[in-house]
Short mmCIF file of C-alpha atoms in Angstrom, two decimals:
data_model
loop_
_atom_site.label_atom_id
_atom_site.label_comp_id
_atom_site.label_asym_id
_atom_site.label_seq_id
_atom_site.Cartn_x
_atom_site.Cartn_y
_atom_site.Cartn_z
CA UNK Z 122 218.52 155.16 295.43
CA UNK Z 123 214.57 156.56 295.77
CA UNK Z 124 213.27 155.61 298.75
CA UNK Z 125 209.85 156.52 298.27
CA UNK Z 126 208.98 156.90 294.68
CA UNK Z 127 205.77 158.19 292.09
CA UNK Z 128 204.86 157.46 288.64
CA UNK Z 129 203.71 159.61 286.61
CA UNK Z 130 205.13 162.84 288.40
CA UNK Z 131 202.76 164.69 286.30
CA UNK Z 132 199.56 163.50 285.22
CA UNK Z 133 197.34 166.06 282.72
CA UNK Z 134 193.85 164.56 281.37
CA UNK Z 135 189.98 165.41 280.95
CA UNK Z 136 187.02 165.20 282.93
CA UNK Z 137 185.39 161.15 282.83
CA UNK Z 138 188.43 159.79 282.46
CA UNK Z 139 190.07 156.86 284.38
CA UNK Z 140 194.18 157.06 285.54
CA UNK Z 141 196.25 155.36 287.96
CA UNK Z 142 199.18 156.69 289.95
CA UNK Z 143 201.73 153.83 291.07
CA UNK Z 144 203.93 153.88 294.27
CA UNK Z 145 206.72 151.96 295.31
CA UNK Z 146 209.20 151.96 298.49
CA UNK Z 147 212.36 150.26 298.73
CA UNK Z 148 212.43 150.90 302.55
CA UNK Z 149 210.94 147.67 303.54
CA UNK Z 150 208.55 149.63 305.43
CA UNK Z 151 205.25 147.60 306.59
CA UNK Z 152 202.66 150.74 306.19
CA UNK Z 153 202.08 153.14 303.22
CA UNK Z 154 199.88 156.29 302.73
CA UNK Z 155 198.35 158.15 300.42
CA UNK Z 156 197.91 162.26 300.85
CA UNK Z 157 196.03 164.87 299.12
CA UNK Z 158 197.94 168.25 298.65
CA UNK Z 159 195.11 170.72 297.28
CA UNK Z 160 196.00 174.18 295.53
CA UNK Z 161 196.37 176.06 298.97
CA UNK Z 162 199.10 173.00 300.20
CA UNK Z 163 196.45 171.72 302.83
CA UNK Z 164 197.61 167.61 303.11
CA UNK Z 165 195.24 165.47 304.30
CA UNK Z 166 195.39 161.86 304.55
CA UNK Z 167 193.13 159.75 302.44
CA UNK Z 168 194.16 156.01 302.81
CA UNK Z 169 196.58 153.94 304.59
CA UNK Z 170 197.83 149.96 304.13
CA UNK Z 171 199.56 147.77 306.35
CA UNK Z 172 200.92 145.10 305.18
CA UNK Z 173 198.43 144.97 302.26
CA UNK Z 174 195.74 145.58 304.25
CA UNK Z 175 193.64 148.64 304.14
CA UNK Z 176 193.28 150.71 307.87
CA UNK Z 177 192.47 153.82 307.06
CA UNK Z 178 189.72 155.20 304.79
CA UNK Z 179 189.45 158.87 304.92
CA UNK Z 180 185.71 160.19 303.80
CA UNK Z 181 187.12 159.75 300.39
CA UNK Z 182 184.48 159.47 297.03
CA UNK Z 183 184.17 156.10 296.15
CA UNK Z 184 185.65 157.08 292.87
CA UNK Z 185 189.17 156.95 294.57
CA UNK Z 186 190.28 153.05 294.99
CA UNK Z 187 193.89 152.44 296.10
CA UNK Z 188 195.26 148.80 295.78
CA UNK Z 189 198.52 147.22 297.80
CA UNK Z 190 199.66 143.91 295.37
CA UNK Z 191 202.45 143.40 297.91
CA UNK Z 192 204.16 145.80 301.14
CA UNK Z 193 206.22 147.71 298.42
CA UNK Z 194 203.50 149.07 296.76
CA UNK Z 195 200.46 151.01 297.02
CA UNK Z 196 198.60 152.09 293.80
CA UNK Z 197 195.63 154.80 293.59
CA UNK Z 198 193.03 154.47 290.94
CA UNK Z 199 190.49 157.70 289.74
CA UNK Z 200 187.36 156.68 288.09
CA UNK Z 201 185.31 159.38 286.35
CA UNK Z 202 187.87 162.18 287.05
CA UNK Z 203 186.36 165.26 288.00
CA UNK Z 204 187.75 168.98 287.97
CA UNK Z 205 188.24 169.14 292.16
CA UNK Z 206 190.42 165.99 291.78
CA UNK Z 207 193.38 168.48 290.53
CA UNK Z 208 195.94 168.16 292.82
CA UNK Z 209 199.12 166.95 294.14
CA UNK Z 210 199.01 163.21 295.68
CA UNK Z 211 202.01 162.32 297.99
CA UNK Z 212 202.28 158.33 298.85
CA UNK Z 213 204.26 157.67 301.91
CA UNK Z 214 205.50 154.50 303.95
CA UNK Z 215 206.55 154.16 307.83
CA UNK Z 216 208.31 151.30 309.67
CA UNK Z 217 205.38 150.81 310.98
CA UNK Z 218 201.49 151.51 311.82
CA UNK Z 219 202.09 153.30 315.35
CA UNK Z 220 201.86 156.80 316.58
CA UNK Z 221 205.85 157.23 316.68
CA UNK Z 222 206.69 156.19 313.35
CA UNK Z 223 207.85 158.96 311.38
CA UNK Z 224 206.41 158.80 307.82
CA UNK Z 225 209.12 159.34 304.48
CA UNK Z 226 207.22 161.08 301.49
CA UNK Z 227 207.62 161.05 297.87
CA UNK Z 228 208.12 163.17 294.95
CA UNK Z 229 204.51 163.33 294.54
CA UNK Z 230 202.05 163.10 291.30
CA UNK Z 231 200.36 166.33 290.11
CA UNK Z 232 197.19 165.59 288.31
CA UNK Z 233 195.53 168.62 286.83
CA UNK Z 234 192.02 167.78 285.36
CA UNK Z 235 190.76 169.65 282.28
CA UNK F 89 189.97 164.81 317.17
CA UNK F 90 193.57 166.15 316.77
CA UNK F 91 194.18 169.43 315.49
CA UNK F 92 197.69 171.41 314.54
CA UNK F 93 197.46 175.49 313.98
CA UNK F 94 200.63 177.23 312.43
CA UNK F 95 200.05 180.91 312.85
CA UNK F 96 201.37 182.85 310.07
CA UNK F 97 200.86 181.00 306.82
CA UNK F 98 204.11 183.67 305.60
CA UNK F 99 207.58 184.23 307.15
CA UNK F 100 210.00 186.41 306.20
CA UNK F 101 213.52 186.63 307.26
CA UNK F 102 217.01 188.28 306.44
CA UNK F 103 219.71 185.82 306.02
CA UNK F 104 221.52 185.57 309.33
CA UNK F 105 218.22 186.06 311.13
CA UNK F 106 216.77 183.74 313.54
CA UNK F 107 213.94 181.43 312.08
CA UNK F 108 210.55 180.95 314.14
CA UNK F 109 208.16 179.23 313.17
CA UNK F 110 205.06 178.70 315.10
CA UNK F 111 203.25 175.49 315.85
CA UNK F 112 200.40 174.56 318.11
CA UNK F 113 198.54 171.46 318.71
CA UNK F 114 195.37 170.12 320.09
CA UNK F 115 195.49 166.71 321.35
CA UNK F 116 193.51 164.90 324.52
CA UNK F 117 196.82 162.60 324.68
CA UNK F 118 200.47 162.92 324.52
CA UNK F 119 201.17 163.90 321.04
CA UNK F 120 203.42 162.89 318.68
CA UNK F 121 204.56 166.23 316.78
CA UNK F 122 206.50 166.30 313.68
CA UNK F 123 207.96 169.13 311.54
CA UNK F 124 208.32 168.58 307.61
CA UNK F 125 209.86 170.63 305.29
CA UNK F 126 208.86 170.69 301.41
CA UNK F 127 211.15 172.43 298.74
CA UNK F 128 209.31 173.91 295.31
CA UNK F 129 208.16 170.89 293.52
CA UNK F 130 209.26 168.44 295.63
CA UNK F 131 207.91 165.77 298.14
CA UNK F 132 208.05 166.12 302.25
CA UNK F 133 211.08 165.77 304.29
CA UNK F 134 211.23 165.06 307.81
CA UNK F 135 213.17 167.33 310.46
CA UNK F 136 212.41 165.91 313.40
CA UNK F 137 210.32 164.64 315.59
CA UNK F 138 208.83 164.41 319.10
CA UNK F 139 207.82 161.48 320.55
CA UNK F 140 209.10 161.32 324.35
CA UNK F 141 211.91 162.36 326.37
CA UNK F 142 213.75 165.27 325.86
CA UNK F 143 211.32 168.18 325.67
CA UNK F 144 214.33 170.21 323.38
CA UNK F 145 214.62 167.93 319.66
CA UNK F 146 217.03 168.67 317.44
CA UNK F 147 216.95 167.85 313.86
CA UNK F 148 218.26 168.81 310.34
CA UNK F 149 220.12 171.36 308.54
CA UNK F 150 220.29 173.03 312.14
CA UNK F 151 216.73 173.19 313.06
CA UNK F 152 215.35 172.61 316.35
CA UNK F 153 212.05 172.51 318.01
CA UNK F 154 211.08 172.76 321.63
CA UNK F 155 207.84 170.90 323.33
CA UNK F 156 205.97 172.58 325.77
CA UNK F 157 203.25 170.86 326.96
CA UNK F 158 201.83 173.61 329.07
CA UNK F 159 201.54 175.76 326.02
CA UNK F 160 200.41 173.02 323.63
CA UNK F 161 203.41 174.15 321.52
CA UNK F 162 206.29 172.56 319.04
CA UNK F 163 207.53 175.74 317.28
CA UNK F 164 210.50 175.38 315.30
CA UNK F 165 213.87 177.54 315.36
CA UNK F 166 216.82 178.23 313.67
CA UNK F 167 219.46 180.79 315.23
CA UNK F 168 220.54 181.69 311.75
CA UNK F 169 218.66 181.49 308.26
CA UNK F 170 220.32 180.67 304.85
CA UNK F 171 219.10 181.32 301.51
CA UNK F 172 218.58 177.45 300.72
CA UNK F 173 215.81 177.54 304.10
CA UNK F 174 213.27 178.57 302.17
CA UNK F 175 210.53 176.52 302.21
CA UNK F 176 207.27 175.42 303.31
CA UNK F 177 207.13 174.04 306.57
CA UNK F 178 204.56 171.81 307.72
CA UNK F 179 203.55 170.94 311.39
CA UNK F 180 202.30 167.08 312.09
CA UNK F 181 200.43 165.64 314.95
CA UNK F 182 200.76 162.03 315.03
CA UNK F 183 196.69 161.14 315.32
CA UNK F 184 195.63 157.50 316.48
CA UNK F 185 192.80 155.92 314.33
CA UNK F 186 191.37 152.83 315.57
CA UNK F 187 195.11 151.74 316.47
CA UNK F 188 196.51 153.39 313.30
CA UNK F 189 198.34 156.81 313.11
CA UNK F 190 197.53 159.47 310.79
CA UNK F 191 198.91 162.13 310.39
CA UNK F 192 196.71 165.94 310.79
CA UNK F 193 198.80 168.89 309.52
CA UNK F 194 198.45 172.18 309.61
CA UNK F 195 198.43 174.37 306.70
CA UNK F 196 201.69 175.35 306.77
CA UNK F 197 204.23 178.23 306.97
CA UNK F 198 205.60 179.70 303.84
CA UNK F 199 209.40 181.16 304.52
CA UNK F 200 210.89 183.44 302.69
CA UNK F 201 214.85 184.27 303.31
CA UNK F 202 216.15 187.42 301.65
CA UNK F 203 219.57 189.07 301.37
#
């Protein structure tokens, strides 16, 4: 059973356009993430939710808007796609928001932009 | 802010060899350090963490990492490679953002196990 799981897994579509990338964890964790993998495997954070709440917003263009409809899941929505969107976006959850918490990663979505 | 250098973005070993793989952090607290592993087209796994205690952490598929605090240091070993350890290998540092954790990793080690 996925823990951590990504829809689409692959995502191909043109400059201007709009797409969505759904997560969903079946951990019952309280926090979830989302991470940008770029072409050189650099991750960096971009947002975080706990509990439906947003806590961390990562100098991220406004163009990126991520929305929790309940603790399982944590969406990610691209307006006006541009060509240095292309990458790989890994969602994530933890048990919780603190320091300790390990974080459990999944398959990830990559988007290339044409 | 938190920062996490892995020097050598390649590794190569023989199979049978021991695995290093070299980790250092920046951090004006006590980190939290964390090793992840990511497989070709796949998402992150965890193989273990730090957090407090025992300075020596063992975790997966026989890996084990040792925290020195006097080095800044969490590199990751393995006395003997196998073919299915290849891998990228990320290095974590547990960051705390207005009461939140993030996670800053470094860029990663690429490792390469031949016959």
């Amino acid at each position: 059973d996925t823990a951590v799981s990504q829809t689409p897994k692959y995502l191909v579509t043109q400059m201007g356009n709009d797409k969505s990338i759904k997560c969903e964890q079946n951990l019952g964790h309280d926090t979830m993430y989302w991470y940008k993998q770029d072409s050189k495997k650099f991750l960096k954070i971009m947002f975080s939710y706990n509990n439906k709440e947003l806590i961390i917003n990562e100098t991220v263009p406004n163009r990126f808007s991520p929305k929790s409809p309940d603790k399982a899941h944590l969406n990610l929505h691209i307006n006006s796609l541009e060509l240095g969107d292309s990458a790989v976006y890994f969602c994530a959850s933890s048990q919780g928001s603190g320091s300790s918490y390990e974080q459990y990663f999944g398959p990830g979505t990559r988007l290339t932009v044409t | 802010a938190q920062s996490v250098t892995q020097l050598g973005s390649h590794v190569s070993v023989s199979e049978g060899a021991l695995v290093l793989l070299r980790c250092n952090y920046s951090s004006s607290v006590p980190p939290y350090l964390f090793w992840y592993v990511q497989y070709p087209n796949q998402g992150l796994q965890l193989l273990l963490k730090y957090t407090t205690g025992a300075t020596l952490v063992k975790g997966i598929n026989g890996f084990e990492a040792e925290f020195k605090k006097s080095e800044t240091s969490f590199h990751l070993t393995k006395p003997s490679a196998h073919m299915s350890d290849a891998a990228e290998y990320f290095c974590a540092v547990s960051e705390d953002s207005g009461g939140y954790n993030k996670l800053i990793f470094g860029a990663g080690t690429r490792l390469a196990v031949h016959p």
